[in-house]
mmCIF file of C-alpha atoms in Angstrom:
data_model
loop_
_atom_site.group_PDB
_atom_site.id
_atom_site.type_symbol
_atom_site.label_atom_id
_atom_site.label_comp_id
_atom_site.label_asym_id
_atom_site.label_seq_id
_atom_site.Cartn_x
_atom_site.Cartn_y
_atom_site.Cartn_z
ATOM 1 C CA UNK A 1 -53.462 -3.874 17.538
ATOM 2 C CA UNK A 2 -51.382 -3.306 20.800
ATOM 3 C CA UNK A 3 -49.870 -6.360 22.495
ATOM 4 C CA UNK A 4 -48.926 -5.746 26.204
ATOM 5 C CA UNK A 5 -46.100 -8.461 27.604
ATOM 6 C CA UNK A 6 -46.175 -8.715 31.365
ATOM 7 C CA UNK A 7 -43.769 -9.044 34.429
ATOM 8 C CA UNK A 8 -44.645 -12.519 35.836
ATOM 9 C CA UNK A 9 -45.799 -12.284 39.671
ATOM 10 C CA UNK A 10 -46.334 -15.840 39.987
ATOM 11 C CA UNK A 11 -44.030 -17.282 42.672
ATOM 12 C CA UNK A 12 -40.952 -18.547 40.920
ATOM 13 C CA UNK A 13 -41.667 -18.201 37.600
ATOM 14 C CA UNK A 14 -38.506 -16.661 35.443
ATOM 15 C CA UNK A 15 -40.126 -17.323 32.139
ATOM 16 C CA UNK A 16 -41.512 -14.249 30.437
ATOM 17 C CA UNK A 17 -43.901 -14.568 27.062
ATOM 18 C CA UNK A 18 -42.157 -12.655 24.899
ATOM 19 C CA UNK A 19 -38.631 -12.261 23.532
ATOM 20 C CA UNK A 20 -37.058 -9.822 21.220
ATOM 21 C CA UNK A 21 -37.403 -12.553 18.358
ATOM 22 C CA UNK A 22 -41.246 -12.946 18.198
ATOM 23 C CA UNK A 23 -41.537 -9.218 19.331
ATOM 24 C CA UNK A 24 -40.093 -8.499 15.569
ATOM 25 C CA UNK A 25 -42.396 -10.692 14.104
ATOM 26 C CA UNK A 26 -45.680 -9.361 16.055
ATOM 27 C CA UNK A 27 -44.869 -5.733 14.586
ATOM 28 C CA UNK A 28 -44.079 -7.073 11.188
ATOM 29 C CA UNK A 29 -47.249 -8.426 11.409
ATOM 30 C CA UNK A 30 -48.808 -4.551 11.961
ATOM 31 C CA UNK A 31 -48.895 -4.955 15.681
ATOM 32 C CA UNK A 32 -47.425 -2.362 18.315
ATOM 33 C CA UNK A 33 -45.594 -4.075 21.319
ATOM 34 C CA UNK A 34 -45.322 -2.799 24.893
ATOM 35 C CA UNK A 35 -42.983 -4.603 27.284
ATOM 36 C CA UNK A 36 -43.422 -4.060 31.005
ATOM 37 C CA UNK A 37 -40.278 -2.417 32.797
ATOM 38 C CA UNK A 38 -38.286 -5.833 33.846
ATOM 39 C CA UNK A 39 -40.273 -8.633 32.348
ATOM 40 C CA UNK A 40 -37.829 -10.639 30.565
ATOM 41 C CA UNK A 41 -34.586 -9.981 33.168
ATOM 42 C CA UNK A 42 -35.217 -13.547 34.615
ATOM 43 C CA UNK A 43 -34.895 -15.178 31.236
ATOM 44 C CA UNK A 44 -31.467 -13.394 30.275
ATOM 45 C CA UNK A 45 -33.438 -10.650 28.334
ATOM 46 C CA UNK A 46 -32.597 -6.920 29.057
ATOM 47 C CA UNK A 47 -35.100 -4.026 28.707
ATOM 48 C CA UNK A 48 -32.898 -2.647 25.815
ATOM 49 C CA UNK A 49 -33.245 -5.683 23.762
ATOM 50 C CA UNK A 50 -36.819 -5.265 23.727
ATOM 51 C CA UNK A 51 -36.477 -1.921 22.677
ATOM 52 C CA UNK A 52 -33.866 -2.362 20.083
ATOM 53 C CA UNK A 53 -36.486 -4.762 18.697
ATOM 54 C CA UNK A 54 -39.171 -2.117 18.342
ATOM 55 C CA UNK A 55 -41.155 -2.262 21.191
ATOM 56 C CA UNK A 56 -41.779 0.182 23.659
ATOM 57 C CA UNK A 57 -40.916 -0.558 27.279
ATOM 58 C CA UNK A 58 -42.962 1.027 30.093
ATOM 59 C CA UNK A 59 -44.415 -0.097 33.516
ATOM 60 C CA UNK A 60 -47.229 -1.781 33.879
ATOM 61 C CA UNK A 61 -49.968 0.727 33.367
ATOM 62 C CA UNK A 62 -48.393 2.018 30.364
ATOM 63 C CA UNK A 63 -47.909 -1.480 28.684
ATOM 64 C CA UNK A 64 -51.503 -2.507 29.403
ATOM 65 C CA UNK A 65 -53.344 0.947 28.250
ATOM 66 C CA UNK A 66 -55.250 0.140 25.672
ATOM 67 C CA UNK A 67 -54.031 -3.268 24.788
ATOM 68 C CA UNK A 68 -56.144 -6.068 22.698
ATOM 69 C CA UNK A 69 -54.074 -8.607 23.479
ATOM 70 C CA UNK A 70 -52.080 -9.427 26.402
ATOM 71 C CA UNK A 71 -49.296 -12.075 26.397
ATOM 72 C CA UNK A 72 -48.277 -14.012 29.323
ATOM 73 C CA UNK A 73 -46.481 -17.027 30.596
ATOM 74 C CA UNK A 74 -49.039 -18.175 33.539
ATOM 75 C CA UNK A 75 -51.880 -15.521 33.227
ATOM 76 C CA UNK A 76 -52.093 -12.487 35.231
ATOM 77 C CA UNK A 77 -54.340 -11.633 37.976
ATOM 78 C CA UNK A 78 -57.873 -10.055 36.523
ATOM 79 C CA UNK A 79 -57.237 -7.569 38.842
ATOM 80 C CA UNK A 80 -54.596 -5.895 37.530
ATOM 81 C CA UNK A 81 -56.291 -5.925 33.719
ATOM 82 C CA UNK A 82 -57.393 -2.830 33.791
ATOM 83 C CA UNK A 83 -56.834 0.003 31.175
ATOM 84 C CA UNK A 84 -57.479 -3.591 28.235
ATOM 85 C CA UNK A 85 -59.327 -2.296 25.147
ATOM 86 C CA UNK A 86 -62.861 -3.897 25.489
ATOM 87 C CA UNK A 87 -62.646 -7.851 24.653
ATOM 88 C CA UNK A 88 -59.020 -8.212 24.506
ATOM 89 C CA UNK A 89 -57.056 -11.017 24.220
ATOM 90 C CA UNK A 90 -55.600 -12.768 27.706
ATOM 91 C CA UNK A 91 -52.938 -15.463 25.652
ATOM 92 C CA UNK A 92 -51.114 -17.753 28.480
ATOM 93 C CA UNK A 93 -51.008 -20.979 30.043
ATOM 94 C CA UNK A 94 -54.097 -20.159 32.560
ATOM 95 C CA UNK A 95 -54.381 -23.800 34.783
ATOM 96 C CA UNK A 96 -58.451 -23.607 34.246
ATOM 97 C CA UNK A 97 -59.366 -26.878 35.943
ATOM 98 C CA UNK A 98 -56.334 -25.852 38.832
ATOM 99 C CA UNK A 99 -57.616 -22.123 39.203
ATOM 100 C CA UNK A 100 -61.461 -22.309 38.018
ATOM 101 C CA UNK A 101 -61.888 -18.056 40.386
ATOM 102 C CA UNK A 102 -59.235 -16.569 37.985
ATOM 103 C CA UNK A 103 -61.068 -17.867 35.076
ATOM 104 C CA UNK A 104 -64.249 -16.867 36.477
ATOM 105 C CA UNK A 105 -62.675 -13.679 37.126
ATOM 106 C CA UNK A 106 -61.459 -13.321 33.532
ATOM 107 C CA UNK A 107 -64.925 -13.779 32.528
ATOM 108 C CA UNK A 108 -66.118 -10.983 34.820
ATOM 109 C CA UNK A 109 -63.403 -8.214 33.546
ATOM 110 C CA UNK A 110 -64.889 -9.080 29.954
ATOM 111 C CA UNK A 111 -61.723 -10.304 28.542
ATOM 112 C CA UNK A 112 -61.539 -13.252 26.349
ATOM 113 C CA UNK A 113 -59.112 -16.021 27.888
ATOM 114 C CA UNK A 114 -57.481 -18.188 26.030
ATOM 115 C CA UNK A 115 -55.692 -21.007 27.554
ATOM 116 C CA UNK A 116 -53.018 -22.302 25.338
ATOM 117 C CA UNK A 117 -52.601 -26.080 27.345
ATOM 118 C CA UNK A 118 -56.080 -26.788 25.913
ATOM 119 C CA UNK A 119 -54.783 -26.205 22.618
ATOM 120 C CA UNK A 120 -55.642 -29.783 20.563
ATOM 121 C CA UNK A 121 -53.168 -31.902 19.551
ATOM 122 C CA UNK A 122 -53.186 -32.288 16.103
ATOM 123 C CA UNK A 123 -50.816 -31.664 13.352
ATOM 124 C CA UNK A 124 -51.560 -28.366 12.538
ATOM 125 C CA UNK A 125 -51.194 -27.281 15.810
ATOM 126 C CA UNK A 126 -47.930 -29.033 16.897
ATOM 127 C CA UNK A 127 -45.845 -25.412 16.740
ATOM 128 C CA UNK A 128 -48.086 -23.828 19.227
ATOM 129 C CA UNK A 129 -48.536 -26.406 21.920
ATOM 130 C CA UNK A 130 -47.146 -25.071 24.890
ATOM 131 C CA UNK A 131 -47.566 -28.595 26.821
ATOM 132 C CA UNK A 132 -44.896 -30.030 24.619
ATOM 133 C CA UNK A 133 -42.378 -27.550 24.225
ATOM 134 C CA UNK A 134 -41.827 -26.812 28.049
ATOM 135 C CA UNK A 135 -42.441 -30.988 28.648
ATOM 136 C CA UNK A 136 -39.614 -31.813 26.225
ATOM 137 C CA UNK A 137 -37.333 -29.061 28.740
ATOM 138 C CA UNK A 138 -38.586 -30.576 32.073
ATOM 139 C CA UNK A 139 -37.416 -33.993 30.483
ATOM 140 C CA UNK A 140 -34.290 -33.226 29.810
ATOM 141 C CA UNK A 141 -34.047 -31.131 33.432
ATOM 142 C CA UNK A 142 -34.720 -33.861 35.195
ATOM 143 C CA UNK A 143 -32.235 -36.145 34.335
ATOM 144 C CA UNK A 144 -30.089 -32.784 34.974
ATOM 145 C CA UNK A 145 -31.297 -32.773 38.157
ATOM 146 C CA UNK A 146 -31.125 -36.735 39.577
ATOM 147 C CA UNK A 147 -27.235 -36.549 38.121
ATOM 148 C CA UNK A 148 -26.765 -33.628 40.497
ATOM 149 C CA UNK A 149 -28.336 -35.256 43.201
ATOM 150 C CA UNK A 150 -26.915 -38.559 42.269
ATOM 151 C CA UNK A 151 -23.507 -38.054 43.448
ATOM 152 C CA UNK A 152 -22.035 -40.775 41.053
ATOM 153 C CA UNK A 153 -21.175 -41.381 37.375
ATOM 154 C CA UNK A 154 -23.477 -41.829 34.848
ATOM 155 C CA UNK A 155 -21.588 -43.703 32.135
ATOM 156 C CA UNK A 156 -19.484 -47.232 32.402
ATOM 157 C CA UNK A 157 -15.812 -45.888 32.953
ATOM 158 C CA UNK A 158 -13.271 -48.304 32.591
ATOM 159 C CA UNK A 159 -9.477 -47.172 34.715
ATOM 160 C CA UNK A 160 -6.799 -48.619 35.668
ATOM 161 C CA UNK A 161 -8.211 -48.454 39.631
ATOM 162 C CA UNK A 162 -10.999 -50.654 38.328
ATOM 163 C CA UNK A 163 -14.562 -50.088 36.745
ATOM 164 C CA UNK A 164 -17.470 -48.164 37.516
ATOM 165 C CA UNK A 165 -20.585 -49.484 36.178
ATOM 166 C CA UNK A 166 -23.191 -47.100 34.149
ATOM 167 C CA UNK A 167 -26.590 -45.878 36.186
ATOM 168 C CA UNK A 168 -29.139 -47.447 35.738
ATOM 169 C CA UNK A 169 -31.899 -44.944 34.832
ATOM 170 C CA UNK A 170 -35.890 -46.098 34.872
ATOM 171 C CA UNK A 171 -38.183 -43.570 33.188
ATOM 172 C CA UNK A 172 -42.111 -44.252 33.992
ATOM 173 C CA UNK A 173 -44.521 -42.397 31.017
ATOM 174 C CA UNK A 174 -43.696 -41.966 27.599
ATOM 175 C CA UNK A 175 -44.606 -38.681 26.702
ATOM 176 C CA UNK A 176 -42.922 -35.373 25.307
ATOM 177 C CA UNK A 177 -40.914 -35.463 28.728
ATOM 178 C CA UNK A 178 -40.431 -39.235 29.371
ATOM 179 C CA UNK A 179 -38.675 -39.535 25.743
ATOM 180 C CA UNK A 180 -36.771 -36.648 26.231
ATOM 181 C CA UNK A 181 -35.775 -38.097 29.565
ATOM 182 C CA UNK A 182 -34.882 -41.453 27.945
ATOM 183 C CA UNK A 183 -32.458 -39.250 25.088
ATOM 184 C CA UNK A 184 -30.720 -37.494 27.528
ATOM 185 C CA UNK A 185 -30.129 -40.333 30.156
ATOM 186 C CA UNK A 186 -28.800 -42.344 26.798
ATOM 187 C CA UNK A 187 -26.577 -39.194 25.577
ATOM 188 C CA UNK A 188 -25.417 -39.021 29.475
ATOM 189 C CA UNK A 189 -23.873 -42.949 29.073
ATOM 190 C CA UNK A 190 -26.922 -44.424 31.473
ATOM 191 C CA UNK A 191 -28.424 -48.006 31.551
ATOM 192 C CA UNK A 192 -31.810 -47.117 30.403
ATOM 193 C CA UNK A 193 -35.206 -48.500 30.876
ATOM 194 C CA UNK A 194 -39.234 -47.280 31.183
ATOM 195 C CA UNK A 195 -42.662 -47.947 31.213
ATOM 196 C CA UNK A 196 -45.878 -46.390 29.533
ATOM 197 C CA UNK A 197 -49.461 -47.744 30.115
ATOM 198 C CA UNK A 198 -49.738 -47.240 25.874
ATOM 199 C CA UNK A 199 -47.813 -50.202 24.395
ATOM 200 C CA UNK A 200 -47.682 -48.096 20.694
ATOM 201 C CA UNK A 201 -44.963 -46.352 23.006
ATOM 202 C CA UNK A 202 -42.703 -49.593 23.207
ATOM 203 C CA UNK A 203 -41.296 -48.445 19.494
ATOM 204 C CA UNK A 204 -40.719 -45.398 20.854
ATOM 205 C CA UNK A 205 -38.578 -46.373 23.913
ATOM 206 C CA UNK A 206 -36.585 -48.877 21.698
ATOM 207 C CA UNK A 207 -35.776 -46.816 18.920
ATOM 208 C CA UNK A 208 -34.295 -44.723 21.453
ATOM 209 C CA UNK A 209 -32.065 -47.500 22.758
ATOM 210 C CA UNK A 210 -33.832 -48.014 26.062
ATOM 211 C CA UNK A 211 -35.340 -51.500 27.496
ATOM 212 C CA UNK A 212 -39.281 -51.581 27.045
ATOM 213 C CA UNK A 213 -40.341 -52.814 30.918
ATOM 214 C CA UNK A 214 -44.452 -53.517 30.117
ATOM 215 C CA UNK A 215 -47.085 -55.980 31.510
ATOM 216 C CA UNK A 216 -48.124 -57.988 29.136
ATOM 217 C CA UNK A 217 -51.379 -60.380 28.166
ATOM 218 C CA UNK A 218 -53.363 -57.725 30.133
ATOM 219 C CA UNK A 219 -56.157 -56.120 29.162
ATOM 220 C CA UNK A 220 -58.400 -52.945 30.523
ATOM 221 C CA UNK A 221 -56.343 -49.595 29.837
ATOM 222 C CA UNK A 222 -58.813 -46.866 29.535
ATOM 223 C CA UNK A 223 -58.777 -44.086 27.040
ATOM 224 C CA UNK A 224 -55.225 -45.292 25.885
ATOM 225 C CA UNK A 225 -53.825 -42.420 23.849
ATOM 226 C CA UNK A 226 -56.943 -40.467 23.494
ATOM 227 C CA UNK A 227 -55.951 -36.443 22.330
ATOM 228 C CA UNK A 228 -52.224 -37.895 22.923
ATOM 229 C CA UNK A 229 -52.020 -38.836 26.633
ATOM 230 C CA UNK A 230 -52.562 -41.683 28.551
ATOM 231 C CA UNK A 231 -55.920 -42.754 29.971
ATOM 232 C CA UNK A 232 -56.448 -44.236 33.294
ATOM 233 C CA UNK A 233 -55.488 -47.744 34.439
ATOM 234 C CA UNK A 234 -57.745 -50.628 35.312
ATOM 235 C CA UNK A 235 -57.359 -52.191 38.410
ATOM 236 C CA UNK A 236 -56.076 -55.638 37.169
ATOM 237 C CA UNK A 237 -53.586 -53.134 34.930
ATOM 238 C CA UNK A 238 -52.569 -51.312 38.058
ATOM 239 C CA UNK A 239 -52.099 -54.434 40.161
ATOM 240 C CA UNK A 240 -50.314 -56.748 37.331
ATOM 241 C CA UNK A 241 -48.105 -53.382 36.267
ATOM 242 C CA UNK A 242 -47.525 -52.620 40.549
ATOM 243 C CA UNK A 243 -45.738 -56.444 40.650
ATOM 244 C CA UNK A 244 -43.765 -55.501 37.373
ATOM 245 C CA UNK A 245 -42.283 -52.434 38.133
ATOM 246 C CA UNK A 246 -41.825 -53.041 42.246
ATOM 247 C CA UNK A 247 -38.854 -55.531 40.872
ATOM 248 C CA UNK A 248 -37.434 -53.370 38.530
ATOM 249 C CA UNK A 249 -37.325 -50.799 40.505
ATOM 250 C CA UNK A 250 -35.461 -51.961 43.425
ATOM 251 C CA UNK A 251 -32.748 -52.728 40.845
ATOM 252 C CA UNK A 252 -32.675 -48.630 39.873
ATOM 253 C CA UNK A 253 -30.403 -46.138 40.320
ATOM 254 C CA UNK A 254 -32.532 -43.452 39.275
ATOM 255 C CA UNK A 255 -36.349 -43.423 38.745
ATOM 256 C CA UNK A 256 -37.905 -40.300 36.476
ATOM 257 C CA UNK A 257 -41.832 -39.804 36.792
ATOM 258 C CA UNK A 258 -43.820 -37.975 34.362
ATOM 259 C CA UNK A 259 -47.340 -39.143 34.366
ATOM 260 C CA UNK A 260 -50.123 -36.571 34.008
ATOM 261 C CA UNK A 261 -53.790 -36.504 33.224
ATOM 262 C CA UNK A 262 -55.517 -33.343 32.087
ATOM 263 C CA UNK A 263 -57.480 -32.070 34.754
ATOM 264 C CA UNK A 264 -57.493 -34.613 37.258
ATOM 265 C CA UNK A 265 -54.826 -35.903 40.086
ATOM 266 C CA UNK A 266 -51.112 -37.173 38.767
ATOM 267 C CA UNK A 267 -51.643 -41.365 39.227
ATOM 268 C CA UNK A 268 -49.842 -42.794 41.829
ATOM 269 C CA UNK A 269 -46.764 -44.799 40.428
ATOM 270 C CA UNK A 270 -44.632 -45.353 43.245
ATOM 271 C CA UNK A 271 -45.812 -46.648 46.774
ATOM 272 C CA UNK A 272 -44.005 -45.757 50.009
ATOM 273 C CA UNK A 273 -42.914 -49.465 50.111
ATOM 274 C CA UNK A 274 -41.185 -49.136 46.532
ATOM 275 C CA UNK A 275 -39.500 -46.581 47.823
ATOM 276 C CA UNK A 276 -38.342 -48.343 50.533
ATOM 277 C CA UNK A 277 -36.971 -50.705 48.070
ATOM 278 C CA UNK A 278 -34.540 -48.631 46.364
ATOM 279 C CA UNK A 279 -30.521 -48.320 47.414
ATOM 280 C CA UNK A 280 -29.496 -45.572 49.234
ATOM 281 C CA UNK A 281 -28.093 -42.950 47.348
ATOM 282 C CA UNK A 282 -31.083 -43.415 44.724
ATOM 283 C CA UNK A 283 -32.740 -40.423 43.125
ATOM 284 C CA UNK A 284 -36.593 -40.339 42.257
ATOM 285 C CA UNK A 285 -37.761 -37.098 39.954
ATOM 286 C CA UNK A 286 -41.219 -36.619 40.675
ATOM 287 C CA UNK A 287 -42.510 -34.525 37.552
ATOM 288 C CA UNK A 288 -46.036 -34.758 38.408
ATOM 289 C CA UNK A 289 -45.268 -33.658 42.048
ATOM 290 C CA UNK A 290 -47.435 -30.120 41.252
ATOM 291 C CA UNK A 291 -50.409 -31.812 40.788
ATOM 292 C CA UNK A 292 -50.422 -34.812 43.456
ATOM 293 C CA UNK A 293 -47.090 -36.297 42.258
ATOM 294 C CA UNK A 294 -46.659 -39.791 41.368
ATOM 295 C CA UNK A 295 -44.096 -40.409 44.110
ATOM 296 C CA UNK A 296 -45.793 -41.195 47.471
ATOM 297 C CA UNK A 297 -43.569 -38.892 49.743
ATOM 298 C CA UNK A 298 -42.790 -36.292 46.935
ATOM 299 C CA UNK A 299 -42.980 -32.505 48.447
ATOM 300 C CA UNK A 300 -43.646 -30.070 45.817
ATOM 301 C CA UNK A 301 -40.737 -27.662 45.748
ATOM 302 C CA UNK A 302 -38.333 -29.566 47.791
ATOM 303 C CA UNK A 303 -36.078 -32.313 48.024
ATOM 304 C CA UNK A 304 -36.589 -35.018 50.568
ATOM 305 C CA UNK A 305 -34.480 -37.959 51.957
ATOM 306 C CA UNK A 306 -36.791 -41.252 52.680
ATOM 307 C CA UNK A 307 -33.936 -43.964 53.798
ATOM 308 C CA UNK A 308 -31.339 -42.557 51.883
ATOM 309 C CA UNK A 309 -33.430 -42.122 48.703
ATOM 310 C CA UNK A 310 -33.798 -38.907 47.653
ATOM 311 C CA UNK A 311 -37.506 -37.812 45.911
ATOM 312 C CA UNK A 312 -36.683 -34.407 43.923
ATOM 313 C CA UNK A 313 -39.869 -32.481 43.746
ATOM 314 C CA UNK A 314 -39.272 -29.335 42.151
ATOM 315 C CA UNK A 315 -41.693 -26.689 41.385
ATOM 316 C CA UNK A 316 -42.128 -25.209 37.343
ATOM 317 C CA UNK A 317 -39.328 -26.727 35.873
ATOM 318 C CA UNK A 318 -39.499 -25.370 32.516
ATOM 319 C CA UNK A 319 -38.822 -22.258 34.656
ATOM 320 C CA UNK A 320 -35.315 -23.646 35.646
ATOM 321 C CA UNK A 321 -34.296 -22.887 32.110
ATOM 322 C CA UNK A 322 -35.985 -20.197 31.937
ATOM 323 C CA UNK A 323 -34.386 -18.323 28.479
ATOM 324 C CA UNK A 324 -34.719 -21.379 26.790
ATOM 325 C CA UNK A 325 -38.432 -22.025 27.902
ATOM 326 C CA UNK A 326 -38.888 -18.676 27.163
ATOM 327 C CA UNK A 327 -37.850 -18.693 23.461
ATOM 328 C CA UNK A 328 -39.874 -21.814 22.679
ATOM 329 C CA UNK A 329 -43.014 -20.250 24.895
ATOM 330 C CA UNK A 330 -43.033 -17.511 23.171
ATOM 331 C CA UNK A 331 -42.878 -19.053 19.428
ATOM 332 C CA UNK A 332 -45.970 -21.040 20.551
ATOM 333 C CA UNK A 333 -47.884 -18.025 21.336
ATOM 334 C CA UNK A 334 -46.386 -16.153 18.071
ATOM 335 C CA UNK A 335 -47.326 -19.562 16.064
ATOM 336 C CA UNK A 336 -50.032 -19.556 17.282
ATOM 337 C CA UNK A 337 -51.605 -16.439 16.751
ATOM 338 C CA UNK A 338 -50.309 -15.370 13.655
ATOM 339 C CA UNK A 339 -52.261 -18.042 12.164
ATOM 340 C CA UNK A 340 -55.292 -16.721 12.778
ATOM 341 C CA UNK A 341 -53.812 -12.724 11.724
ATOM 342 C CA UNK A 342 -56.423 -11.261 9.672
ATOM 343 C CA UNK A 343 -54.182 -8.239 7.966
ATOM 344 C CA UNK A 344 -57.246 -6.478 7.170
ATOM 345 C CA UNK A 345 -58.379 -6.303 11.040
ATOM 346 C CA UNK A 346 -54.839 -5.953 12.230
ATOM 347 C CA UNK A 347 -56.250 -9.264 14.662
ATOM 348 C CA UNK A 348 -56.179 -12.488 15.126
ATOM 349 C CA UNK A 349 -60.014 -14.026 14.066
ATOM 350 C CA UNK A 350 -60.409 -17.318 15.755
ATOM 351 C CA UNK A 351 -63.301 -18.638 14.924
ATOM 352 C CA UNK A 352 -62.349 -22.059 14.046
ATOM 353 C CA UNK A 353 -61.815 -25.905 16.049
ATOM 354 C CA UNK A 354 -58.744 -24.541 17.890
ATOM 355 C CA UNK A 355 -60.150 -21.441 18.913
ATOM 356 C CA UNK A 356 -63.325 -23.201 19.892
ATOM 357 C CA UNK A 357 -60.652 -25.400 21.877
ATOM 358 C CA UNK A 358 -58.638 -22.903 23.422
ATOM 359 C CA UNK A 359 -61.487 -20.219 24.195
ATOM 360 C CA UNK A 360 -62.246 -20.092 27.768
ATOM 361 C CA UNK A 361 -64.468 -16.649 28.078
ATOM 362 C CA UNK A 362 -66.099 -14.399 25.828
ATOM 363 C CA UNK A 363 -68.898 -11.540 26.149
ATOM 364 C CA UNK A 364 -68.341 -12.236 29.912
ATOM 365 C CA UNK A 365 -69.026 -15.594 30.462
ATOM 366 C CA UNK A 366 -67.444 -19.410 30.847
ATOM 367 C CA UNK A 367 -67.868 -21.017 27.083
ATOM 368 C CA UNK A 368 -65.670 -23.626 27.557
ATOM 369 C CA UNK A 369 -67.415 -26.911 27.022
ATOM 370 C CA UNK A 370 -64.346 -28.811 28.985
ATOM 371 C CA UNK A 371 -65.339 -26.354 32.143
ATOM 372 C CA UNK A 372 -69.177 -26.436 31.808
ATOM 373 C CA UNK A 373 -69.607 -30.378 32.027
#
């Protein structure tokens, strides 16, 4: 079985699917490796360290021909898939409900996609969920981020000129990002507080040190923690938590956002008038801004100034660390597959819930259930 590893052409991605690491393991599984010419020099990884760990490098033609399976970090283009073996493998984060023609497209070349967000969460599949690895680096990236934007202190420092009081840092969703968020504005020497719409994540948030801010005595959250995210809010949830959080916010130095639901728009957590609220000099991080944003005024890939406030809305930012991303990408995909190797076949056979889960074509058509309703 040849696996082909790809240059990225996506816009700003510096990721790359494979690293010398799980390129070792693949071919002591009884797999060949080809790495396209370049591929990981964005993530720190030079064409000779693919090479010293056995695979052959080779432009993109070469590293295709022939291939059953091809790794990537977004997907490639199904136009440039040609030279596969029949029915090979296309392994990468693919965006099927944001890009529905490259799946179709996918489906046309004869390739079987498999998207590895869809992956389900449960425990056996924790090592190869893509969603969390690269959520627990945009957490920690953001707070990065509103400290460089910030322009103060994050701790309590106490001189002899006086005393300069700790940030106060509100995180809003309690997922793989928002905890890592909360860690690293705790480790930084920030006041800490946030917000979920599940209360099972109030443990979470205190264990962590952080202040639990959550309406209370109100019922109507949909879908709450259903596959592991958050469902949507009902209107007397959205109004009672909109009065909660418009107080605590105006108090913030520093507001992170991280709410996402699969396949639909990010929710709206932050009005133009909360904005409006907040000191100048305060930092929003919008993480959601890619699909909608949560931040009213949040322009993907940019930073704007609304009276004073700035609303960070970078683009991919598992990206901005990209050899780090890269190294935990890359063990999903390698997790991932090689439980499925059949040694026999010299394949992966994935004929089983979380291939069912993950599959997106096959014998050139759509199978997904989660695409065909």
């Amino acid at each position: 079985m040849k696996i082909a590893v790809l240059r990225e052409s996506a816009p700003g991605e510096r990721r790359v699917a494979a690293t010398p690491e799980t390129i070792k393991k693949f071919i002591a599984l009884g797999a060949s490796v080809a790495v396209e010419a370049g591929a990981g020099l964005t993530a720190a990884i030079a064409d000779a360290d693919y090479a010293a760990a056995g695979a052959s490098v080779s432009d993109h033609a070469g590293a295709l021909a022939g291939a059953g399976i091809v790794l990537g970090v977004q997907g490639p283009d199904p136009a440039v898939l040609g030279g596969v073996a029949p029915g090979a493998l296309v392994v990468a984060g693919l965006n099927p409900f944001g890009d529905r023609a490259r799946i179709d497209g996918y489906a046309a070349a004869g390739v079987e996609a498999l998207a590895m967000e869809f992956m389900p969460r449960i425990t056996r599949a924790q090592s190869m969920d893509i969603l969390s690895s690269q959520s627990n680096l945009s957490g920690y990236k953001a707070v990065l981020d509103a400290a460089g934007e910030y322009g103060r202190a994050f701790p309590m420092m106490m001189t002899a000129a006086g005393t300069i009081s700790a940030a106060r840092v509100f995180v809003m969703g309690v997922g793989v990002a928002g905890l890592q968020a909360i860690a690293t504005a705790r480790r930084l020497g920030a006041q800490v507080s946030a917000t979920d719409v599940r209360s099972a994540t109030k443990e979470q948030i205190l264990s962590l040190g952080a202040k639990p801010i959550f309406v209370e005595n109100v019922a109507g959250i949909e879908g709450e923690g259903t596959g592991g995210y958050a469902g949507e809010m009902s209107p007397e949830y959205q109004a009672a938590q909109a009065e909660l959080v418009s107080a605590h916010i105006a108090k913030q130095d520093i507001v992170i956002t991280t709410a996402l639901i699969p396949g639909r728009p990010a929710p709206r957590l932050i009005s133009a008038a909360q904005v409006a609220s907040m000191k100048p000099g305060s930092v929003i991080v919008d993480l959601a801004v890619e699909q909608g944003g949560n931040v009213e005024g949040a322009v993907a890939g940019d930073i704007v100034s609304v009276g004073g406030v700035k609303i960070v809305g970078h683009r991919n930012v598992p990206s901005r660390l990209a050899a780090d991303a890269s190294a935990l990408f890359s063990r999903n995909l390698f997790n991932f597959l090689s439980a499925f190797w059949d040694k026999d076949a010299a394949a992966p056979v994935l004929d089983d819930e979380i291939g069912d889960a993950v599959r997106l074509t096959r014998g050139g058509q759509v199978v997904n259930a989660r695409l065909l309703t």
